[in-house]
Short mmCIF file of N, CA and C in Angstrom, two decimals:
data_model
loop_
_atom_site.label_atom_id
_atom_site.label_comp_id
_atom_site.label_asym_id
_atom_site.label_seq_id
_atom_site.Cartn_x
_atom_site.Cartn_y
_atom_site.Cartn_z
N UNK R 1 146.12 115.72 101.73
CA UNK R 1 146.94 114.68 102.35
C UNK R 1 146.52 113.31 101.84
N UNK R 2 147.49 112.42 101.67
CA UNK R 2 147.13 111.05 101.25
C UNK R 2 146.35 110.34 102.36
N UNK R 3 145.54 109.39 101.94
CA UNK R 3 144.69 108.64 102.87
C UNK R 3 145.51 107.91 103.94
N UNK R 4 146.65 107.36 103.53
CA UNK R 4 147.51 106.64 104.50
C UNK R 4 148.00 107.58 105.59
N UNK R 5 148.33 108.81 105.24
CA UNK R 5 148.79 109.80 106.22
C UNK R 5 147.67 110.17 107.19
N UNK R 6 146.48 110.33 106.67
CA UNK R 6 145.33 110.66 107.52
C UNK R 6 145.06 109.52 108.50
N UNK R 7 145.08 108.28 108.01
CA UNK R 7 144.87 107.10 108.86
C UNK R 7 145.96 107.02 109.94
N UNK R 8 147.20 107.27 109.56
CA UNK R 8 148.31 107.23 110.52
C UNK R 8 148.13 108.28 111.61
N UNK R 9 147.69 109.46 111.23
CA UNK R 9 147.44 110.52 112.23
C UNK R 9 146.30 110.14 113.16
N UNK R 10 145.27 109.48 112.63
CA UNK R 10 144.17 109.01 113.48
C UNK R 10 144.67 107.95 114.47
N UNK R 11 145.48 107.04 114.01
CA UNK R 11 146.04 106.00 114.88
C UNK R 11 146.91 106.63 115.97
N UNK R 12 147.72 107.61 115.58
CA UNK R 12 148.57 108.30 116.56
C UNK R 12 147.72 108.99 117.62
N UNK R 13 146.63 109.65 117.18
CA UNK R 13 145.75 110.33 118.15
C UNK R 13 145.09 109.33 119.10
N UNK R 14 144.67 108.20 118.56
CA UNK R 14 144.04 107.16 119.40
C UNK R 14 145.03 106.64 120.43
N UNK R 15 146.27 106.36 120.00
CA UNK R 15 147.30 105.88 120.93
C UNK R 15 147.59 106.94 121.99
N UNK R 16 147.75 108.20 121.56
CA UNK R 16 148.04 109.29 122.49
C UNK R 16 146.93 109.44 123.53
N UNK R 17 145.67 109.53 123.10
CA UNK R 17 144.57 109.77 124.03
C UNK R 17 144.29 108.56 124.92
N UNK R 18 144.52 107.36 124.40
CA UNK R 18 144.40 106.17 125.24
C UNK R 18 145.43 106.22 126.36
N UNK R 19 146.66 106.60 126.02
CA UNK R 19 147.72 106.71 127.03
C UNK R 19 147.39 107.80 128.05
N UNK R 20 146.89 108.94 127.59
CA UNK R 20 146.55 110.04 128.49
C UNK R 20 145.41 109.64 129.43
N UNK R 21 144.39 108.98 128.90
CA UNK R 21 143.27 108.52 129.74
C UNK R 21 143.76 107.50 130.76
N UNK R 22 144.61 106.57 130.35
CA UNK R 22 145.16 105.57 131.26
C UNK R 22 145.95 106.24 132.40
N UNK R 23 146.78 107.21 132.06
CA UNK R 23 147.56 107.94 133.07
C UNK R 23 146.61 108.70 134.00
N UNK R 24 145.56 109.30 133.44
CA UNK R 24 144.57 110.00 134.26
C UNK R 24 143.87 109.08 135.24
N UNK R 25 143.47 107.90 134.76
CA UNK R 25 142.83 106.91 135.65
C UNK R 25 143.79 106.50 136.74
N UNK R 26 145.07 106.30 136.39
CA UNK R 26 146.09 105.93 137.39
C UNK R 26 146.21 107.01 138.46
N UNK R 27 146.12 108.26 138.07
CA UNK R 27 146.24 109.35 139.04
C UNK R 27 144.98 109.49 139.89
N UNK R 28 143.82 109.21 139.32
CA UNK R 28 142.55 109.39 140.02
C UNK R 28 142.22 108.22 140.96
N UNK R 29 142.62 107.01 140.60
CA UNK R 29 142.24 105.82 141.38
C UNK R 29 142.59 105.91 142.87
N UNK R 30 143.81 106.31 143.25
CA UNK R 30 144.09 106.39 144.70
C UNK R 30 143.19 107.40 145.41
N UNK R 31 142.88 108.51 144.73
CA UNK R 31 142.01 109.52 145.34
C UNK R 31 140.60 108.95 145.51
N UNK R 32 140.10 108.27 144.49
CA UNK R 32 138.77 107.66 144.60
C UNK R 32 138.71 106.60 145.70
N UNK R 33 139.76 105.77 145.78
CA UNK R 33 139.79 104.75 146.84
C UNK R 33 139.82 105.42 148.21
N UNK R 34 140.53 106.54 148.34
CA UNK R 34 140.61 107.25 149.62
C UNK R 34 139.26 107.89 149.95
N UNK R 35 138.64 108.56 148.98
CA UNK R 35 137.35 109.22 149.21
C UNK R 35 136.28 108.18 149.57
N UNK R 36 136.28 107.06 148.86
CA UNK R 36 135.27 106.02 149.09
C UNK R 36 135.65 105.07 150.21
N UNK R 37 136.83 105.29 150.81
CA UNK R 37 137.33 104.47 151.92
C UNK R 37 137.39 102.98 151.53
N UNK R 38 137.95 102.72 150.34
CA UNK R 38 138.08 101.35 149.85
C UNK R 38 139.52 100.89 149.95
N UNK R 39 139.69 99.61 150.13
CA UNK R 39 141.02 99.01 150.10
C UNK R 39 140.94 97.74 149.26
N UNK R 40 142.08 97.29 148.81
CA UNK R 40 142.09 96.05 148.04
C UNK R 40 141.66 94.90 148.94
N UNK R 41 140.91 93.96 148.36
CA UNK R 41 140.36 92.84 149.15
C UNK R 41 141.46 91.93 149.67
N UNK R 42 142.53 91.74 148.91
CA UNK R 42 143.63 90.89 149.34
C UNK R 42 144.95 91.54 148.98
N UNK R 43 145.99 91.12 149.66
CA UNK R 43 147.32 91.62 149.35
C UNK R 43 147.76 91.17 147.96
N UNK R 44 147.31 90.01 147.54
CA UNK R 44 147.65 89.49 146.21
C UNK R 44 147.10 90.40 145.11
N UNK R 45 145.86 90.85 145.26
CA UNK R 45 145.26 91.76 144.28
C UNK R 45 146.03 93.07 144.24
N UNK R 46 146.36 93.59 145.42
CA UNK R 46 147.12 94.84 145.50
C UNK R 46 148.49 94.68 144.84
N UNK R 47 149.14 93.57 145.09
CA UNK R 47 150.46 93.31 144.52
C UNK R 47 150.38 93.20 142.99
N UNK R 48 149.40 92.48 142.48
CA UNK R 48 149.23 92.36 141.03
C UNK R 48 148.96 93.70 140.38
N UNK R 49 148.14 94.53 141.04
CA UNK R 49 147.83 95.87 140.55
C UNK R 49 149.11 96.71 140.45
N UNK R 50 149.91 96.68 141.50
CA UNK R 50 151.15 97.46 141.51
C UNK R 50 152.15 96.95 140.48
N UNK R 51 152.25 95.63 140.32
CA UNK R 51 153.15 95.07 139.31
C UNK R 51 152.74 95.51 137.91
N UNK R 52 151.44 95.45 137.63
CA UNK R 52 150.95 95.89 136.33
C UNK R 52 151.30 97.36 136.09
N UNK R 53 151.04 98.20 137.08
CA UNK R 53 151.31 99.63 136.92
C UNK R 53 152.79 99.92 136.76
N UNK R 54 153.64 99.12 137.40
CA UNK R 54 155.09 99.33 137.33
C UNK R 54 155.57 99.33 135.88
N UNK R 55 154.96 98.51 135.05
CA UNK R 55 155.34 98.45 133.63
C UNK R 55 154.44 99.32 132.76
N UNK R 56 153.14 99.36 133.07
CA UNK R 56 152.17 100.03 132.20
C UNK R 56 152.31 101.55 132.21
N UNK R 57 152.58 102.14 133.37
CA UNK R 57 152.64 103.60 133.43
C UNK R 57 153.82 104.16 132.62
N UNK R 58 155.04 103.65 132.79
CA UNK R 58 156.13 104.18 131.95
C UNK R 58 155.87 103.98 130.45
N UNK R 59 155.26 102.85 130.09
CA UNK R 59 154.94 102.62 128.68
C UNK R 59 153.90 103.64 128.21
N UNK R 60 152.88 103.89 129.03
CA UNK R 60 151.86 104.89 128.68
C UNK R 60 152.49 106.28 128.53
N UNK R 61 153.42 106.62 129.42
CA UNK R 61 154.10 107.92 129.32
C UNK R 61 154.86 108.01 128.00
N UNK R 62 155.56 106.94 127.64
CA UNK R 62 156.29 106.95 126.37
C UNK R 62 155.34 107.00 125.17
N UNK R 63 154.18 106.38 125.28
CA UNK R 63 153.21 106.40 124.18
C UNK R 63 152.62 107.79 123.95
N UNK R 64 152.71 108.68 124.93
CA UNK R 64 152.23 110.05 124.71
C UNK R 64 153.07 110.77 123.65
N UNK R 65 154.23 110.23 123.33
CA UNK R 65 155.05 110.81 122.26
C UNK R 65 154.30 110.82 120.93
N UNK R 66 153.36 109.89 120.74
CA UNK R 66 152.58 109.87 119.50
C UNK R 66 151.75 111.14 119.33
N UNK R 67 151.45 111.80 120.42
CA UNK R 67 150.66 113.04 120.33
C UNK R 67 151.48 114.29 120.49
N UNK R 68 152.68 114.17 121.01
CA UNK R 68 153.49 115.37 121.24
C UNK R 68 154.47 115.66 120.11
N UNK R 69 154.86 114.64 119.38
CA UNK R 69 155.77 114.86 118.24
C UNK R 69 154.93 115.10 116.99
N UNK R 70 155.18 116.23 116.35
CA UNK R 70 154.45 116.61 115.14
C UNK R 70 155.33 116.42 113.91
N UNK R 71 154.68 116.33 112.75
CA UNK R 71 155.41 116.20 111.48
C UNK R 71 156.29 117.42 111.22
N UNK R 72 155.90 118.57 111.75
CA UNK R 72 156.64 119.82 111.50
C UNK R 72 157.83 120.01 112.44
N UNK R 73 157.94 119.19 113.48
CA UNK R 73 159.04 119.33 114.45
C UNK R 73 160.39 119.05 113.79
N UNK R 74 161.37 119.84 114.17
CA UNK R 74 162.75 119.64 113.70
C UNK R 74 163.44 118.62 114.60
N UNK R 75 164.61 118.16 114.20
CA UNK R 75 165.36 117.12 114.91
C UNK R 75 165.63 117.45 116.37
N UNK R 76 166.06 118.68 116.67
CA UNK R 76 166.38 119.03 118.05
C UNK R 76 165.12 119.09 118.92
N UNK R 77 164.01 119.54 118.34
CA UNK R 77 162.76 119.60 119.10
C UNK R 77 162.25 118.19 119.38
N UNK R 78 162.37 117.31 118.40
CA UNK R 78 161.97 115.91 118.59
C UNK R 78 162.84 115.27 119.66
N UNK R 79 164.16 115.50 119.58
CA UNK R 79 165.08 114.93 120.57
C UNK R 79 164.74 115.42 121.98
N UNK R 80 164.42 116.71 122.10
CA UNK R 80 164.05 117.26 123.39
C UNK R 80 162.80 116.61 123.95
N UNK R 81 161.80 116.42 123.08
CA UNK R 81 160.56 115.78 123.54
C UNK R 81 160.80 114.32 123.94
N UNK R 82 161.60 113.61 123.15
CA UNK R 82 161.89 112.21 123.46
C UNK R 82 162.68 112.11 124.77
N UNK R 83 163.69 112.96 124.94
CA UNK R 83 164.50 112.94 126.16
C UNK R 83 163.65 113.32 127.37
N UNK R 84 162.85 114.38 127.26
CA UNK R 84 161.99 114.81 128.37
C UNK R 84 160.99 113.74 128.77
N UNK R 85 160.36 113.12 127.78
CA UNK R 85 159.38 112.08 128.06
C UNK R 85 160.06 110.84 128.66
N UNK R 86 161.24 110.51 128.15
CA UNK R 86 162.00 109.37 128.69
C UNK R 86 162.41 109.62 130.13
N UNK R 87 162.80 110.85 130.44
CA UNK R 87 163.16 111.19 131.82
C UNK R 87 161.93 111.08 132.72
N UNK R 88 160.77 111.56 132.23
CA UNK R 88 159.53 111.45 133.02
C UNK R 88 159.20 109.99 133.29
N UNK R 89 159.37 109.13 132.28
CA UNK R 89 159.10 107.70 132.46
C UNK R 89 160.08 107.09 133.47
N UNK R 90 161.36 107.46 133.37
CA UNK R 90 162.38 106.93 134.28
C UNK R 90 162.13 107.39 135.72
N UNK R 91 161.76 108.64 135.89
CA UNK R 91 161.46 109.16 137.24
C UNK R 91 160.25 108.41 137.82
N UNK R 92 159.25 108.15 136.99
CA UNK R 92 158.08 107.40 137.44
C UNK R 92 158.47 106.00 137.89
N UNK R 93 159.33 105.33 137.12
CA UNK R 93 159.80 104.00 137.52
C UNK R 93 160.53 104.07 138.85
N UNK R 94 161.39 105.08 139.03
CA UNK R 94 162.14 105.23 140.27
C UNK R 94 161.18 105.45 141.45
N UNK R 95 160.22 106.34 141.28
CA UNK R 95 159.26 106.62 142.37
C UNK R 95 158.45 105.37 142.70
N UNK R 96 158.00 104.65 141.68
CA UNK R 96 157.22 103.43 141.94
C UNK R 96 158.08 102.37 142.62
N UNK R 97 159.35 102.29 142.23
CA UNK R 97 160.26 101.33 142.87
C UNK R 97 160.46 101.70 144.33
N UNK R 98 160.67 102.96 144.62
CA UNK R 98 160.86 103.40 146.01
C UNK R 98 159.59 103.21 146.84
N UNK R 99 158.42 103.33 146.21
CA UNK R 99 157.17 103.16 146.96
C UNK R 99 156.97 101.72 147.44
N UNK R 100 157.68 100.79 146.83
CA UNK R 100 157.60 99.39 147.29
C UNK R 100 158.02 99.30 148.76
N UNK R 101 159.02 100.08 149.14
CA UNK R 101 159.55 100.01 150.50
C UNK R 101 158.67 100.71 151.52
N UNK R 102 157.75 101.55 151.06
CA UNK R 102 156.85 102.24 151.99
C UNK R 102 155.55 101.47 152.18
N UNK R 103 155.41 100.36 151.49
CA UNK R 103 154.14 99.65 151.48
C UNK R 103 154.31 98.19 151.89
N UNK R 104 155.11 97.95 152.93
CA UNK R 104 155.37 96.57 153.35
C UNK R 104 154.39 96.07 154.40
N UNK R 105 153.66 96.96 155.01
CA UNK R 105 152.70 96.56 156.03
C UNK R 105 151.34 96.32 155.37
N UNK R 106 150.65 95.25 155.80
CA UNK R 106 149.39 94.89 155.17
C UNK R 106 148.36 94.42 156.20
N UNK R 107 147.09 94.60 155.83
CA UNK R 107 145.99 94.03 156.58
C UNK R 107 145.74 92.63 156.05
N UNK R 108 145.49 91.69 156.96
CA UNK R 108 145.19 90.32 156.57
C UNK R 108 143.90 89.89 157.27
N UNK R 109 142.98 89.36 156.48
CA UNK R 109 141.74 88.83 157.06
C UNK R 109 142.04 87.44 157.59
N UNK R 110 141.86 87.23 158.89
CA UNK R 110 142.23 85.96 159.53
C UNK R 110 141.05 85.00 159.67
N UNK R 111 139.95 85.48 160.24
CA UNK R 111 138.85 84.57 160.55
C UNK R 111 137.52 85.30 160.45
N UNK R 112 136.58 84.69 159.73
CA UNK R 112 135.23 85.24 159.65
C UNK R 112 134.47 84.79 160.89
N UNK R 113 133.95 85.75 161.64
CA UNK R 113 133.18 85.45 162.86
C UNK R 113 131.68 85.41 162.58
N UNK R 114 131.19 86.39 161.78
CA UNK R 114 129.76 86.50 161.49
C UNK R 114 129.57 86.88 160.02
N UNK R 115 128.40 86.49 159.51
CA UNK R 115 127.99 86.93 158.18
C UNK R 115 126.61 87.56 158.32
N UNK R 116 126.38 88.66 157.65
CA UNK R 116 125.09 89.35 157.72
C UNK R 116 124.01 88.49 157.06
N UNK R 117 122.87 88.34 157.74
CA UNK R 117 121.78 87.50 157.23
C UNK R 117 121.22 88.03 155.92
N UNK R 118 121.18 89.34 155.77
CA UNK R 118 120.56 89.96 154.59
C UNK R 118 121.55 90.29 153.48
N UNK R 119 122.84 90.25 153.79
CA UNK R 119 123.85 90.62 152.79
C UNK R 119 125.09 89.76 152.99
N UNK R 120 125.25 88.75 152.15
CA UNK R 120 126.39 87.83 152.30
C UNK R 120 127.73 88.50 151.99
N UNK R 121 127.69 89.72 151.45
CA UNK R 121 128.93 90.45 151.18
C UNK R 121 129.42 91.24 152.39
N UNK R 122 128.67 91.21 153.48
CA UNK R 122 129.07 91.91 154.70
C UNK R 122 129.35 90.87 155.77
N UNK R 123 130.57 90.96 156.32
CA UNK R 123 131.00 89.98 157.32
C UNK R 123 131.70 90.71 158.47
N UNK R 124 131.76 90.04 159.61
CA UNK R 124 132.58 90.52 160.73
C UNK R 124 133.78 89.59 160.78
N UNK R 125 134.96 90.19 160.69
CA UNK R 125 136.19 89.42 160.48
C UNK R 125 137.27 89.85 161.47
N UNK R 126 138.03 88.88 161.94
CA UNK R 126 139.23 89.18 162.71
C UNK R 126 140.32 89.50 161.69
N UNK R 127 140.89 90.71 161.80
CA UNK R 127 141.93 91.15 160.88
C UNK R 127 143.18 91.50 161.67
N UNK R 128 144.32 91.33 161.03
CA UNK R 128 145.55 91.82 161.68
C UNK R 128 146.35 92.66 160.71
N UNK R 129 147.07 93.61 161.31
CA UNK R 129 147.92 94.52 160.55
C UNK R 129 149.35 94.27 160.98
N UNK R 130 150.16 93.79 160.04
CA UNK R 130 151.55 93.48 160.37
C UNK R 130 152.49 93.93 159.27
N UNK R 131 153.75 94.02 159.66
CA UNK R 131 154.77 94.49 158.73
C UNK R 131 155.82 93.43 158.44
N UNK R 132 155.52 92.19 158.74
CA UNK R 132 156.43 91.10 158.40
C UNK R 132 157.80 91.26 159.00
N UNK R 133 158.81 91.01 158.20
CA UNK R 133 160.20 91.03 158.67
C UNK R 133 160.69 92.43 159.03
N UNK R 134 159.97 93.47 158.59
CA UNK R 134 160.42 94.84 158.89
C UNK R 134 159.96 95.31 160.27
N UNK R 135 159.19 94.47 160.96
CA UNK R 135 158.65 94.84 162.26
C UNK R 135 158.93 93.70 163.24
N UNK R 136 159.51 94.01 164.38
CA UNK R 136 159.85 92.96 165.34
C UNK R 136 158.69 92.61 166.26
N UNK R 137 157.65 93.44 166.27
CA UNK R 137 156.53 93.19 167.18
C UNK R 137 155.44 92.35 166.54
N UNK R 138 154.51 91.90 167.37
CA UNK R 138 153.38 91.11 166.84
C UNK R 138 152.44 92.03 166.06
N UNK R 139 151.60 91.44 165.20
CA UNK R 139 150.66 92.26 164.44
C UNK R 139 149.58 92.85 165.35
N UNK R 140 149.00 93.95 164.90
CA UNK R 140 147.87 94.56 165.58
C UNK R 140 146.62 93.81 165.13
N UNK R 141 145.89 93.28 166.08
CA UNK R 141 144.71 92.48 165.76
C UNK R 141 143.45 93.25 166.15
N UNK R 142 142.42 93.18 165.29
CA UNK R 142 141.16 93.85 165.58
C UNK R 142 140.01 93.13 164.92
N UNK R 143 138.81 93.48 165.35
CA UNK R 143 137.60 92.91 164.77
C UNK R 143 136.93 94.00 163.94
N UNK R 144 136.64 93.68 162.67
CA UNK R 144 136.15 94.66 161.73
C UNK R 144 134.92 94.16 160.99
N UNK R 145 134.02 95.09 160.71
CA UNK R 145 132.91 94.82 159.81
C UNK R 145 133.46 95.11 158.41
N UNK R 146 133.42 94.09 157.56
CA UNK R 146 134.00 94.20 156.22
C UNK R 146 132.89 94.02 155.20
N UNK R 147 132.77 94.99 154.32
CA UNK R 147 131.79 94.95 153.23
C UNK R 147 132.54 94.76 151.92
N UNK R 148 132.28 93.65 151.25
CA UNK R 148 132.90 93.37 149.95
C UNK R 148 132.08 94.08 148.87
N UNK R 149 132.71 95.02 148.17
CA UNK R 149 132.01 95.71 147.09
C UNK R 149 132.13 94.92 145.79
N UNK R 150 133.27 94.35 145.58
CA UNK R 150 133.51 93.44 144.46
C UNK R 150 134.49 92.40 144.98
N UNK R 151 134.96 91.54 144.12
CA UNK R 151 136.01 90.60 144.53
C UNK R 151 137.32 91.33 144.78
N UNK R 152 137.41 92.58 144.37
CA UNK R 152 138.67 93.32 144.42
C UNK R 152 138.74 94.38 145.51
N UNK R 153 137.59 94.92 145.95
CA UNK R 153 137.61 96.03 146.92
C UNK R 153 136.70 95.74 148.11
N UNK R 154 137.16 96.21 149.27
CA UNK R 154 136.38 96.11 150.50
C UNK R 154 136.41 97.45 151.23
N UNK R 155 135.47 97.60 152.15
CA UNK R 155 135.48 98.72 153.09
C UNK R 155 135.39 98.10 154.47
N UNK R 156 136.28 98.49 155.36
CA UNK R 156 136.26 97.90 156.70
C UNK R 156 136.17 98.99 157.76
N UNK R 157 135.40 98.68 158.81
CA UNK R 157 135.28 99.58 159.96
C UNK R 157 135.37 98.74 161.23
N UNK R 158 136.05 99.28 162.21
CA UNK R 158 136.21 98.59 163.49
C UNK R 158 134.83 98.43 164.13
N UNK R 159 134.61 97.28 164.77
CA UNK R 159 133.29 96.99 165.37
C UNK R 159 133.48 96.24 166.68
N UNK R 160 132.56 96.47 167.60
CA UNK R 160 132.53 95.76 168.87
C UNK R 160 131.42 94.71 168.77
N UNK R 161 131.78 93.43 168.77
CA UNK R 161 130.79 92.36 168.60
C UNK R 161 129.81 92.27 169.78
N UNK R 162 130.17 92.85 170.90
CA UNK R 162 129.26 92.85 172.05
C UNK R 162 128.07 93.79 171.81
N UNK R 163 128.22 94.73 170.87
CA UNK R 163 127.19 95.73 170.63
C UNK R 163 126.38 95.46 169.36
N UNK R 164 126.63 94.37 168.68
CA UNK R 164 125.88 94.10 167.45
C UNK R 164 124.55 93.42 167.77
N UNK R 165 123.59 93.58 166.87
CA UNK R 165 122.30 92.90 166.99
C UNK R 165 122.49 91.49 166.45
N UNK R 166 122.53 90.51 167.34
CA UNK R 166 122.81 89.12 166.96
C UNK R 166 121.75 88.55 166.02
N UNK R 167 120.56 89.18 165.97
CA UNK R 167 119.51 88.71 165.07
C UNK R 167 119.83 89.03 163.60
N UNK R 168 120.74 89.97 163.37
CA UNK R 168 121.11 90.36 162.01
C UNK R 168 122.30 89.55 161.48
N UNK R 169 122.90 88.73 162.34
CA UNK R 169 124.15 88.06 161.96
C UNK R 169 124.07 86.55 162.16
N UNK R 170 124.75 85.83 161.30
CA UNK R 170 124.89 84.38 161.42
C UNK R 170 126.30 84.11 161.93
N UNK R 171 126.40 83.42 163.05
CA UNK R 171 127.71 83.09 163.61
C UNK R 171 128.35 81.99 162.75
N UNK R 172 129.59 82.20 162.39
CA UNK R 172 130.34 81.24 161.58
C UNK R 172 131.21 80.42 162.54
N UNK R 173 131.06 79.12 162.48
CA UNK R 173 131.82 78.25 163.40
C UNK R 173 133.15 77.87 162.80
#
């Protein structure tokens, strides 16, 4: 085989496997967040993540064509692979679009009450859960211990401030 053909096949494999790994990470991330009980730190981060995926996942699905179409494939087989992959990308876009309507309710951090003396990434926060215009009632308000793992992810658990050891916490005015 000519060197250019070998290089092109290597580039195709790199594109294909990068797309497959990206799709795999996309599928695994919600499971990992659920297992680790993590949520996005802000609604803005969550929204940006979903917007990115809305475009990136269908593109990644289409890029898998670099690994599924072979030089030996005939026209009808290539057409079938292109049509099948395009349908998979379109179905993914439809599902992601529909999921927008199932995700209108959000947690909002309202007020920091306490900060842990030994760990500034752990705070006690007043949070509310509301659904905006899709809900006619007031938001559900609660007090939660929130641990920031990064700027992007937190873990929150409901807490009773009457039962905390005040020596471990700094009251925020």
